[in-house]
Amino acid sequence: MPDSGAPACLLCLFRHVCHNAGPQAPLPHAPMALQPELVEVRTGEHVFRQGRPALTVYPLRHGSAKQVYESPLGWRQVTGFSLPGDVLGLEPHEGPVYGTGAIALQDAMVCAVSVESLRTLMQAAPFRETVLEAMRRNAERERVLLVAVGSMRAPQRLAMLLLDLAGEQARRDGNRDGALTLAMSRTDIASLLGLTLETVSRLLSRFASVGLISVRQRHLRIIDRDGLAAVYADLDPAPRQAAARSEAYGGEFGEPRLA
Amino acid sequence: MPDSGAPACLLCLFRHVCHNAGPQAPLPHAPMALQPELVEVRTGEHVFRQGRPALTVYPLRHGSAKQVYESPLGWRQVTGFSLPGDVLGLEPHEGPVYGTGAIALQDAMVCAVSVESLRTLMQAAPFRETVLEAMRRNAERERVLLVAVGSMRAPQRLAMLLLDLAGEQARRDGNRDGALTLAMSRTDIASLLGLTLETVSRLLSRFASVGLISVRQRHLRIIDRDGLAAVYADLDPAPRQAAARSEAYGGEFGEPRLA
DNA sequence: CGATAGATTGATGCAGCTCAACGCGTGTGG
DNA sequence: CCACACGCGTTGAGCTGCATCAATCTATCG
């Protein structure tokens, strides 16, 4: 029977086609076909492993997770964090296997939706569009991360992450006071951003000492959002011009750093 | 009329469904439906621009191109290079707009295939699989790049790129003697790898002085492939252990650098 | 209450960025 | 045909941001 919907269900991709989500406006031509099994995943355990057959996607109900990619040579890197409402294992190209692994950052609850049923549902145009839109957001995220890691300085990268986390948080519970609980370790953050855990720790302390945030362990509050945004945009600390011009002409590429 | 196929056509995704490609074994249930218009793109010009409606994909016939991504804040970064046979503008998630831009590195010739006809053709399962496989390779490439930029040292990154370029080259003309012509500038390489052009230049010189390669301007030859591979795998220079273990257990993530 | 994992902080070093000068190769105009 | 300029590449010298190594502190849990 419907459990009337967890808070995460309100943001879930599948909310309009899932009985678990409770009463929702249905989508035209998309039947309420889903009543996914709930699966518990304990802290540090895999939701799924990279390279295994991708038969299921996992909307996240409670808890949080990190995506981890392991390159052919065995280098591992965190490629993203997921919060309730996100769908884990959603690959854009119907891969036969998972392209990354997902590991719970805390005891978590996920729904198990077979990709088979997902594919069926995606035959309905409006639902398909929703899913594709989510995939596009994921791809955009990865690209932003690549640029960050490839051409921004450590403080900018961290500021970016904090702003992103706060934004996601706000999108979920509407909590705009900037209070965050970091489910991931400093090591995970460092891996995502291409830094070391010491650097992350130091930067958090520095941000705090400058009044941008407050931190104690994994409890963090954003105090000066605009200040953080300025760090992200690099208007602040380093001898580095504002820059950033669009509409590239010819052979140009010009990051700000080289402008 | 069929032009009997350029060399690039032999590797093209569309070779089995395209009249331009000349005689090819047809794919079951996939008609020879394509006879794309040829378009010339001059050095430094866009094949298409990021953010514009993605109505066409462009198999590359002659020349080469770079993909450039510009983040919302205006930071630009090269995200990849394309060689003849690659399909430019192929987005995994049928985006309404191009997620990156593509710029010709030299005077180039592309075929123009409407995504509409592409979608039609993809209804045939065997063809669809081919295309999806290509998309997966692209995604994998981006992830490898992310890991490289995020956690490998400059020499490894460059070695990786050279090996990759040589591999692609070999896949095309079977030329396994390691001779490459770099169509892209040092600046482009630096952008891709998250380095500066000076570092790239210095590293190429260093590689050459150690006998791994020879370089003169944009002509490059790989002399010691295994040596380069060793640099890539980081068995060589830095005080950094071999590492790389698979089958991650719980909360671990462990890049070699931090192991 | 000891043990263990995570986080903070400090001291030190170096890889790679920055700034700068120069070399090469190609095109352009006198 | 040479002079010059301009884009691209190379090389050097110096500096610094971040990694590295190491010690200590804090939380959590058996």
Coordinates of C-alpha atoms (C1' of nucleotides) in Angstrom, one line a residue:
Chain A
M1 CA 0.0 0.0 0.0
P2 CA 1.1 3.6 -0.5
D3 CA 3.0 4.9 2.5
S4 CA 1.9 8.4 1.6
G5 CA 5.3 9.4 0.5
A6 CA 8.6 10.2 2.2
P7 CA 9.8 13.8 1.9
A8 CA 12.3 12.6 -0.7
C9 CA 9.4 11.4 -2.8
L10 CA 8.2 14.9 -3.4
L11 CA 11.3 15.6 -5.4
C12 CA 11.7 12.2 -6.9
L13 CA 11.9 11.8 -10.7
F14 CA 9.3 9.1 -10.4
R15 CA 6.9 10.8 -8.2
H16 CA 4.2 11.0 -10.8
V17 CA 4.3 7.3 -11.7
C18 CA 5.0 5.7 -8.3
H19 CA 2.6 4.5 -5.8
N20 CA 5.1 4.9 -3.0
A21 CA 5.2 8.6 -3.6
G22 CA 1.6 9.0 -2.4
P23 CA -1.0 11.1 -4.1
Q24 CA 0.6 13.1 -7.0
A25 CA -0.8 14.6 -10.1
P26 CA -0.4 11.8 -12.7
L27 CA 1.4 12.4 -15.9
P28 CA -0.6 12.1 -19.2
H29 CA 0.0 8.7 -20.8
A30 CA 2.2 7.6 -18.0
P31 CA 0.4 5.1 -15.8
M32 CA 1.1 4.9 -12.1
A33 CA 3.1 1.7 -12.8
L34 CA 5.7 1.7 -10.1
Q35 CA 5.7 0.4 -6.6
P36 CA 9.3 -0.2 -6.1
E37 CA 10.9 -2.4 -3.4
L38 CA 12.6 -0.6 -0.6
V39 CA 16.2 -1.5 0.0
E40 CA 18.3 -0.6 3.0
V41 CA 22.0 0.1 2.5
R42 CA 24.3 0.5 5.4
T43 CA 27.0 3.2 5.7
G44 CA 30.0 2.4 3.5
E45 CA 28.2 -0.3 1.6
H46 CA 27.7 -0.3 -2.2
V47 CA 24.3 0.5 -3.6
F48 CA 25.8 -1.0 -6.8
R49 CA 29.3 -1.5 -8.1
Q50 CA 30.9 -0.1 -11.2
G51 CA 31.1 -2.7 -13.9
R52 CA 28.2 -4.8 -12.8
P53 CA 25.2 -5.2 -15.0
A54 CA 23.0 -2.1 -14.8
L55 CA 19.7 -3.7 -14.2
T56 CA 18.3 -1.3 -11.7
V57 CA 18.2 2.4 -10.8
Y58 CA 17.9 3.5 -7.2
P59 CA 16.0 6.6 -6.2
L60 CA 17.4 7.7 -2.9
R61 CA 14.9 8.0 -0.1
H62 CA 16.9 8.6 3.0
G63 CA 20.6 9.1 3.5
S64 CA 23.1 10.1 1.0
A65 CA 25.7 8.5 -1.3
K66 CA 28.8 9.2 -3.2
Q67 CA 29.6 8.1 -6.7
V68 CA 33.0 6.6 -7.2
Y69 CA 34.7 6.0 -10.5
E70 CA 37.7 3.7 -10.8
S71 CA 39.7 4.2 -14.0
P72 CA 41.2 1.3 -15.9
L73 CA 44.5 1.8 -14.1
G74 CA 42.9 1.5 -10.8
W75 CA 42.7 5.2 -9.8
R76 CA 39.7 5.9 -7.8
Q77 CA 37.9 9.3 -7.6
V78 CA 34.7 10.5 -6.1
T79 CA 32.7 12.0 -8.9
G80 CA 29.7 13.3 -7.1
F81 CA 27.4 13.2 -4.0
S82 CA 23.7 12.4 -4.0
L83 CA 21.0 13.5 -1.7
P84 CA 17.4 12.2 -1.2
G85 CA 15.4 12.5 -4.3
D86 CA 18.3 11.8 -6.6
V87 CA 18.3 8.7 -8.7
L88 CA 21.4 6.6 -8.4
G89 CA 22.6 4.5 -11.3
L90 CA 20.8 6.5 -14.0
E91 CA 23.1 6.2 -17.0
P92 CA 22.3 8.3 -20.0
H93 CA 23.2 5.7 -22.6
E94 CA 21.5 2.5 -21.3
G95 CA 24.8 1.0 -20.6
P96 CA 25.0 -2.7 -20.0
V97 CA 27.0 -2.0 -16.9
Y98 CA 27.2 0.7 -14.3
G99 CA 29.8 3.3 -15.3
T100 CA 30.5 4.3 -11.7
G101 CA 29.8 2.7 -8.3
A102 CA 27.6 4.2 -5.6
I103 CA 28.4 4.0 -1.9
A104 CA 26.2 5.0 1.0
L105 CA 27.6 7.8 3.1
Q106 CA 25.2 6.9 5.9
D107 CA 22.6 4.3 6.5
A108 CA 20.3 4.9 3.6
M109 CA 17.1 3.7 2.0
V110 CA 16.7 3.4 -1.7
C111 CA 13.9 2.3 -4.0
A112 CA 14.8 -0.4 -6.5
V113 CA 13.4 0.4 -10.0
S114 CA 14.2 -2.0 -12.8
V115 CA 15.6 -0.4 -15.9
E116 CA 13.2 -2.5 -17.8
S117 CA 10.2 -0.8 -16.2
L118 CA 12.0 2.5 -16.5
R119 CA 12.4 2.0 -20.2
T120 CA 8.7 1.1 -20.5
L121 CA 7.7 4.3 -18.7
M122 CA 10.0 6.3 -20.9
Q123 CA 7.9 5.5 -23.9
A124 CA 5.6 8.2 -22.6
A125 CA 6.9 11.5 -23.9
P126 CA 6.4 13.7 -20.8
F127 CA 8.0 11.2 -18.5
R128 CA 10.9 10.7 -20.9
E129 CA 11.6 14.3 -21.0
T130 CA 11.8 14.5 -17.2
V131 CA 14.3 11.7 -17.1
L132 CA 16.4 13.1 -20.0
E133 CA 16.4 16.4 -18.3
A134 CA 17.8 14.8 -15.2
M135 CA 20.5 13.1 -17.2
R136 CA 21.4 16.4 -18.8
R137 CA 21.8 18.0 -15.4
N138 CA 24.1 15.2 -14.4
A139 CA 26.3 15.6 -17.5
E140 CA 26.4 19.4 -16.9
R141 CA 27.5 18.7 -13.4
E142 CA 30.3 16.5 -14.4
R143 CA 31.6 19.1 -16.9
V144 CA 31.5 21.9 -14.3
L145 CA 33.5 19.6 -12.1
L146 CA 36.0 19.0 -14.8
V147 CA 36.5 22.7 -15.4
A148 CA 36.8 23.3 -11.6
V149 CA 39.4 20.6 -11.1
G150 CA 41.1 21.5 -14.3
S151 CA 41.4 25.3 -14.0
M152 CA 40.3 26.7 -10.7
R153 CA 42.2 27.1 -7.5
A154 CA 41.5 25.2 -4.3
P155 CA 39.5 27.8 -2.5
Q156 CA 37.3 28.3 -5.5
R157 CA 36.6 24.6 -5.9
L158 CA 35.7 24.3 -2.3
A159 CA 33.5 27.3 -2.3
M160 CA 31.7 25.9 -5.4
L161 CA 31.0 22.7 -3.6
L162 CA 29.6 24.4 -0.5
L163 CA 27.4 26.6 -2.6
D164 CA 26.2 23.6 -4.5
L165 CA 25.5 21.6 -1.5
A166 CA 23.6 24.5 0.1
G167 CA 21.6 24.9 -3.1
E168 CA 20.6 21.3 -3.2
Q169 CA 19.8 21.4 0.5
A170 CA 17.6 24.4 -0.1
R171 CA 15.9 22.8 -3.0
R172 CA 14.9 19.9 -0.8
D173 CA 13.8 21.2 2.6
G174 CA 13.5 24.9 1.7
N175 CA 16.0 25.5 4.4
R176 CA 17.8 28.6 3.3
D177 CA 19.6 29.4 6.5
G178 CA 22.7 27.8 5.1
A179 CA 23.0 25.0 7.7
L180 CA 24.5 21.9 6.2
T181 CA 25.4 18.5 7.6
L182 CA 28.3 17.1 5.6
A183 CA 27.6 13.4 5.2
M184 CA 30.9 12.9 3.4
S185 CA 34.4 12.9 4.9
R186 CA 37.1 15.4 4.2
T187 CA 38.8 12.7 2.2
D188 CA 35.8 12.3 0.0
I189 CA 35.6 16.0 -0.6
A190 CA 39.3 16.1 -1.4
S191 CA 38.9 13.3 -3.9
L192 CA 36.0 15.0 -5.6
L193 CA 37.9 18.3 -5.9
G194 CA 41.3 16.9 -6.7
L195 CA 42.8 18.1 -3.5
T196 CA 44.2 16.5 -0.3
L197 CA 42.2 16.2 2.8
E198 CA 44.6 18.5 4.6
T199 CA 44.0 21.2 2.1
V200 CA 40.2 20.8 2.5
S201 CA 40.5 21.0 6.2
R202 CA 42.7 24.1 6.2
L203 CA 40.5 25.9 3.7
L204 CA 37.4 25.2 5.8
S205 CA 39.2 26.6 8.8
R206 CA 40.3 29.6 6.7
F207 CA 36.8 30.2 5.4
A208 CA 35.6 30.1 9.0
S209 CA 38.2 32.5 10.3
V210 CA 37.2 35.0 7.6
G211 CA 33.6 34.7 8.6
L212 CA 32.3 33.1 5.5
I213 CA 31.1 29.9 7.3
S214 CA 31.2 28.2 10.6
V215 CA 32.4 24.6 10.9
R216 CA 32.6 22.1 13.6
Q217 CA 33.3 18.7 12.4
R218 CA 30.7 17.8 9.9
H219 CA 28.3 20.6 10.9
L220 CA 28.6 23.6 8.7
R221 CA 26.8 26.8 8.3
I222 CA 27.1 29.2 5.5
I223 CA 27.3 32.7 6.9
D224 CA 28.2 34.9 4.0
R225 CA 26.8 33.4 0.9
D226 CA 27.8 36.2 -1.3
G227 CA 31.3 36.1 0.1
L228 CA 31.5 32.5 -0.8
A229 CA 30.2 33.2 -4.3
A230 CA 32.9 35.9 -4.6
V231 CA 35.5 33.3 -3.8
Y232 CA 34.0 30.9 -6.3
A233 CA 34.0 33.6 -8.9
D234 CA 37.6 34.5 -7.9
L235 CA 36.9 38.1 -7.3
D236 CA 38.5 37.9 -4.0
P237 CA 41.8 36.5 -2.9
A238 CA 44.4 35.9 -5.6
P239 CA 46.2 38.2 -8.0
R240 CA 44.0 37.1 -10.8
Q241 CA 41.8 39.2 -13.0
A242 CA 38.0 38.9 -13.1
A243 CA 37.9 37.8 -16.7
A244 CA 35.4 35.3 -18.2
R245 CA 34.3 36.4 -21.6
S246 CA 31.9 34.5 -23.8
E247 CA 31.3 34.0 -27.5
A248 CA 34.6 32.5 -28.3
Y249 CA 35.9 33.5 -31.7
G250 CA 38.2 31.3 -33.8
G251 CA 41.2 29.5 -32.4
E252 CA 40.7 31.0 -29.0
F253 CA 40.1 29.2 -25.8
G254 CA 41.4 31.6 -23.1
E255 CA 40.7 30.6 -19.6
P256 CA 40.8 33.6 -17.3
R257 CA 44.0 32.3 -15.9
L258 CA 45.8 32.8 -19.1
A259 CA 43.9 35.7 -20.5
Chain B
M1 CA 25.9 9.2 -56.1
P2 CA 28.2 7.4 -53.7
D3 CA 31.7 8.7 -53.7
S4 CA 33.0 5.3 -52.8
G5 CA 33.9 6.5 -49.4
A6 CA 36.6 8.5 -47.8
P7 CA 39.0 6.7 -45.5
A8 CA 37.2 8.2 -42.6
C9 CA 34.0 6.6 -43.7
L10 CA 35.5 3.2 -43.0
L11 CA 35.4 3.9 -39.3
C12 CA 32.3 6.0 -39.3
L13 CA 29.4 5.1 -37.0
F14 CA 27.1 5.5 -39.9
R15 CA 29.0 3.5 -42.5
H16 CA 26.5 0.8 -42.7
V17 CA 23.6 3.1 -43.3
C18 CA 25.2 5.9 -45.4
H19 CA 25.5 6.1 -49.2
N20 CA 28.5 8.3 -48.9
A21 CA 30.4 5.6 -47.3
G22 CA 30.4 3.5 -50.4
P23 CA 29.7 -0.3 -50.4
Q24 CA 29.4 -1.7 -46.9
A25 CA 27.7 -4.7 -45.5
P26 CA 24.3 -3.4 -44.6
L27 CA 22.9 -3.8 -41.1
P28 CA 19.7 -5.9 -40.6
H29 CA 16.6 -3.8 -40.4
A30 CA 18.6 -0.6 -40.9
P31 CA 18.1 0.8 -44.4
M32 CA 20.8 2.7 -46.3
A33 CA 18.9 5.9 -45.5
L34 CA 21.6 8.4 -45.3
Q35 CA 23.3 10.6 -47.8
P36 CA 24.4 13.5 -45.8
E37 CA 25.4 16.9 -47.1
L38 CA 29.1 17.6 -46.9
V39 CA 30.1 20.8 -45.1
E40 CA 33.4 22.5 -45.0
V41 CA 34.7 24.1 -41.8
R42 CA 37.7 26.3 -41.8
T43 CA 40.4 26.3 -39.2
G44 CA 39.3 27.9 -36.0
E45 CA 35.7 28.0 -37.0
H46 CA 32.9 26.4 -35.0
V47 CA 31.3 23.3 -36.3
F48 CA 28.5 24.1 -33.8
R49 CA 28.3 26.3 -30.7
Q50 CA 27.5 25.3 -27.2
G51 CA 24.0 26.2 -26.2
R52 CA 22.6 26.3 -29.8
P53 CA 19.8 23.9 -30.7
A54 CA 21.2 20.5 -31.3
L55 CA 19.6 19.6 -34.6
T56 CA 22.5 17.9 -36.4
V57 CA 25.4 15.6 -35.7
Y58 CA 28.5 15.8 -37.7
P59 CA 30.6 12.8 -38.6
L60 CA 34.1 14.1 -39.2
R61 CA 35.6 13.3 -42.6
H62 CA 38.8 15.2 -42.9
G63 CA 40.6 17.3 -40.4
S64 CA 40.2 17.4 -36.7
A65 CA 38.4 19.3 -34.0
K66 CA 38.4 20.2 -30.4
Q67 CA 35.4 20.2 -28.1
V68 CA 35.2 23.2 -25.8
Y69 CA 33.1 23.6 -22.8
E70 CA 32.3 26.9 -21.3
S71 CA 31.0 26.8 -17.7
P72 CA 28.2 29.1 -16.5
L73 CA 30.8 31.4 -15.0
G74 CA 32.6 31.7 -18.3
W75 CA 35.5 29.4 -17.8
R76 CA 36.4 27.6 -20.9
Q77 CA 38.2 24.3 -21.2
V78 CA 39.0 21.9 -23.9
T79 CA 37.3 18.6 -23.2
G80 CA 38.5 16.5 -26.0
F81 CA 39.9 16.1 -29.5
S82 CA 38.2 14.5 -32.4
L83 CA 39.7 12.7 -35.4
P84 CA 38.2 11.6 -38.7
G85 CA 35.5 9.0 -38.2
D86 CA 34.4 10.5 -34.9
V87 CA 30.9 12.0 -34.7
L88 CA 30.8 15.5 -33.4
G89 CA 27.7 16.7 -31.5
L90 CA 26.6 13.3 -30.4
E91 CA 24.9 13.9 -27.1
P92 CA 23.9 10.9 -25.0
H93 CA 20.6 12.4 -23.8
E94 CA 19.0 14.0 -26.8
G95 CA 19.6 17.4 -25.4
P96 CA 17.7 20.3 -26.9
V97 CA 21.0 22.2 -27.2
Y98 CA 24.7 21.3 -27.6
G99 CA 26.4 20.7 -24.3
T100 CA 29.8 21.7 -25.7
G101 CA 31.0 23.5 -28.8
A102 CA 33.2 22.1 -31.5
I103 CA 35.9 24.0 -33.3
A104 CA 38.0 22.8 -36.3
L105 CA 41.7 22.5 -35.6
Q106 CA 42.4 22.6 -39.3
D107 CA 40.4 23.0 -42.4
A108 CA 37.9 20.2 -42.1
M109 CA 35.1 18.4 -43.8
V110 CA 32.1 17.1 -42.0
C111 CA 28.9 15.3 -42.9
A112 CA 25.7 16.8 -41.7
V113 CA 23.2 14.3 -40.3
S114 CA 20.0 15.5 -38.8
V115 CA 19.3 14.2 -35.3
E116 CA 15.8 13.5 -36.7
S117 CA 17.1 11.0 -39.1
L118 CA 19.5 9.7 -36.5
R119 CA 16.6 9.0 -34.2
T120 CA 14.7 7.2 -36.9
L121 CA 17.7 5.0 -37.7
M122 CA 18.1 4.3 -34.0
Q123 CA 14.9 2.4 -33.9
A124 CA 16.8 -0.4 -35.5
A125 CA 18.3 -2.3 -32.6
P126 CA 21.7 -3.1 -34.1
F127 CA 22.3 0.4 -35.2
R128 CA 21.1 1.8 -31.9
E129 CA 23.6 -0.4 -30.1
T130 CA 26.4 0.9 -32.2
V131 CA 25.5 4.5 -31.4
L132 CA 25.0 3.9 -27.7
E133 CA 28.3 2.1 -27.6
A134 CA 30.0 5.2 -29.0
M135 CA 28.3 7.4 -26.4
R136 CA 29.5 5.1 -23.7
R137 CA 33.0 5.4 -24.9
N138 CA 32.7 9.2 -24.9
A139 CA 31.4 9.1 -21.3
E140 CA 34.2 6.8 -20.2
R141 CA 36.7 9.1 -21.9
E142 CA 35.4 12.1 -19.9
R143 CA 35.7 10.2 -16.7
V144 CA 39.2 9.1 -17.4
L145 CA 40.0 12.7 -18.1
L146 CA 38.5 13.8 -14.8
V147 CA 40.5 11.4 -12.9
A148 CA 43.7 12.3 -14.7
V149 CA 43.2 16.0 -14.1
G150 CA 42.0 15.4 -10.6
S151 CA 44.7 13.1 -9.3
M152 CA 47.5 12.5 -11.7
R153 CA 50.7 14.5 -12.1
A154 CA 51.6 16.5 -15.1
P155 CA 53.9 14.0 -16.8
Q156 CA 51.3 11.2 -16.4
R157 CA 48.6 13.3 -17.9
L158 CA 50.6 14.2 -20.9
A159 CA 51.8 10.6 -21.4
M160 CA 48.2 9.5 -21.3
L161 CA 47.2 11.9 -24.0
L162 CA 50.1 10.9 -26.2
L163 CA 49.3 7.3 -25.9
D164 CA 45.7 8.0 -26.5
L165 CA 46.4 10.0 -29.6
A166 CA 48.7 7.3 -30.9
G167 CA 46.1 4.7 -30.3
E168 CA 43.5 6.6 -32.1
Q169 CA 45.9 7.2 -34.9
A170 CA 46.7 3.5 -35.2
R171 CA 43.0 2.6 -35.1
R172 CA 42.5 4.7 -38.2
D173 CA 45.4 4.3 -40.6
G174 CA 47.0 1.2 -39.0
N175 CA 50.1 3.3 -38.6
R176 CA 51.8 1.8 -35.6
D177 CA 55.1 3.5 -36.0
G178 CA 54.1 6.1 -33.5
A179 CA 54.3 9.1 -35.8
L180 CA 51.7 11.8 -34.9
T181 CA 50.9 15.2 -36.2
L182 CA 49.5 17.3 -33.4
A183 CA 46.7 19.3 -34.9
M184 CA 46.1 21.1 -31.7
S185 CA 48.2 23.9 -30.1
R186 CA 50.1 23.5 -26.8
T187 CA 47.6 25.8 -25.4
D188 CA 44.8 23.4 -26.3
I189 CA 46.7 20.5 -24.8
A190 CA 47.3 22.4 -21.7
S191 CA 43.7 23.3 -21.4
L192 CA 42.6 19.7 -21.8
L193 CA 45.0 18.5 -19.2
G194 CA 44.6 21.3 -16.7
L195 CA 48.1 22.6 -17.1
T196 CA 49.8 25.6 -18.6
L197 CA 51.3 25.7 -22.1
E198 CA 54.7 26.2 -20.7
T199 CA 54.5 23.0 -18.6
V200 CA 53.3 21.1 -21.7
S201 CA 56.2 22.4 -23.7
R202 CA 58.7 21.6 -21.1
L203 CA 57.4 18.1 -20.6
L204 CA 57.5 17.4 -24.3
S205 CA 61.1 18.5 -24.3
R206 CA 61.9 16.4 -21.3
F207 CA 60.2 13.3 -22.8
A208 CA 62.3 13.9 -25.9
S209 CA 65.5 14.3 -23.9
V210 CA 64.9 11.1 -22.2
G211 CA 64.3 9.3 -25.4
L212 CA 60.6 8.6 -25.0
I213 CA 59.6 10.6 -28.0
S214 CA 60.9 13.0 -30.6
V215 CA 59.2 16.4 -31.2
R216 CA 59.7 19.2 -33.6
Q217 CA 57.0 21.7 -33.5
R218 CA 53.8 19.7 -34.2
H219 CA 55.5 16.7 -35.5
L220 CA 55.9 14.0 -32.9
R221 CA 57.0 10.5 -32.9
I222 CA 56.6 8.0 -30.1
I223 CA 59.9 6.2 -29.7
D224 CA 59.4 4.2 -26.5
R225 CA 55.8 3.3 -26.1
D226 CA 56.4 1.2 -23.0
G227 CA 58.4 3.9 -21.4
L228 CA 55.5 6.3 -21.9
A229 CA 53.1 3.8 -20.6
A230 CA 55.3 3.5 -17.5
V231 CA 55.2 7.2 -17.0
Y232 CA 51.5 7.1 -17.4
A233 CA 51.2 4.3 -14.8
D234 CA 53.5 6.3 -12.6
L235 CA 56.1 3.5 -12.2
D236 CA 58.8 5.9 -13.0
P237 CA 59.6 9.3 -11.7
A238 CA 58.0 10.4 -8.5
P239 CA 58.2 9.2 -5.0
R240 CA 54.8 7.6 -5.2
Q241 CA 53.9 4.0 -4.8
A242 CA 52.5 1.8 -7.6
A243 CA 49.2 1.2 -5.8
A244 CA 45.8 0.8 -7.5
R245 CA 43.8 -1.9 -6.0
S246 CA 40.4 -2.8 -7.2
E247 CA 37.3 -4.1 -5.5
A248 CA 36.7 -1.3 -3.1
Y249 CA 35.4 -2.2 0.2
G250 CA 33.3 0.1 2.3
G251 CA 34.2 3.7 3.0
E252 CA 37.5 3.4 1.2
F253 CA 38.4 5.4 -1.8
G254 CA 42.2 5.5 -1.7
E255 CA 43.9 7.1 -4.7
P256 CA 47.5 6.0 -4.9
R257 CA 48.6 9.4 -3.9
L258 CA 46.9 9.1 -0.6
A259 CA 47.2 5.4 0.0
Chain C
dC1 C1' 38.1 3.5 29.0
dG2 C1' 41.1 2.3 25.5
dA3 C1' 41.0 1.9 20.5
dT4 C1' 40.2 3.5 16.1
dA5 C1' 38.8 6.6 12.4
dG6 C1' 38.4 11.2 11.2
dA7 C1' 39.8 16.1 11.7
dT8 C1' 42.9 19.9 12.7
dT9 C1' 47.2 22.2 12.6
dG10 C1' 52.1 22.9 11.9
dA11 C1' 56.6 22.6 9.3
dT12 C1' 58.8 21.9 5.0
dG13 C1' 59.6 21.1 0.1
dC14 C1' 58.7 20.9 -4.6
dA15 C1' 55.8 20.7 -8.9
dG16 C1' 54.0 23.5 -11.6
dC17 C1' 52.5 28.5 -12.3
dT18 C1' 54.0 33.1 -13.4
dC19 C1' 56.6 36.4 -15.7
dA20 C1' 59.8 37.3 -19.2
dA21 C1' 62.9 36.9 -23.0
dC22 C1' 64.0 34.8 -27.2
dG23 C1' 63.6 31.6 -31.4
dC24 C1' 61.1 29.8 -35.3
dG25 C1' 58.0 29.8 -39.2
dT26 C1' 54.7 31.9 -42.0
dG27 C1' 52.4 35.5 -44.2
dT28 C1' 52.2 40.4 -45.8
dG29 C1' 53.5 44.5 -47.8
dG30 C1' 56.9 47.5 -49.7
Chain D
dC1 C1' 63.0 39.3 -52.4
dC2 C1' 63.7 41.1 -48.1
dA3 C1' 61.8 43.3 -43.8
dC4 C1' 58.7 43.1 -40.6
dA5 C1' 55.2 41.4 -37.8
dC6 C1' 52.5 38.1 -35.6
dG7 C1' 51.3 33.6 -33.7
dC8 C1' 53.2 29.8 -31.7
dG9 C1' 56.7 27.4 -29.3
dT10 C1' 60.8 27.1 -26.3
dT11 C1' 63.5 28.1 -22.4
dG12 C1' 64.9 30.4 -18.1
dA13 C1' 64.4 32.2 -13.2
dG14 C1' 61.8 32.8 -9.4
dC15 C1' 57.8 32.2 -6.5
dT16 C1' 53.9 30.0 -4.3
dG17 C1' 50.0 27.0 -3.6
dC18 C1' 49.3 22.9 -2.4
dA19 C1' 51.2 18.3 -1.3
dT20 C1' 53.7 15.8 2.0
dC21 C1' 55.1 14.3 6.5
dA22 C1' 54.0 14.3 11.1
dA23 C1' 52.0 15.3 15.6
dT24 C1' 48.0 16.1 18.2
dC25 C1' 43.1 16.5 19.0
dT26 C1' 38.1 14.9 18.9
dA27 C1' 34.4 11.9 18.3
dT28 C1' 32.4 7.4 18.3
dC29 C1' 32.0 2.8 19.6
dG30 C1' 32.8 -1.7 21.6

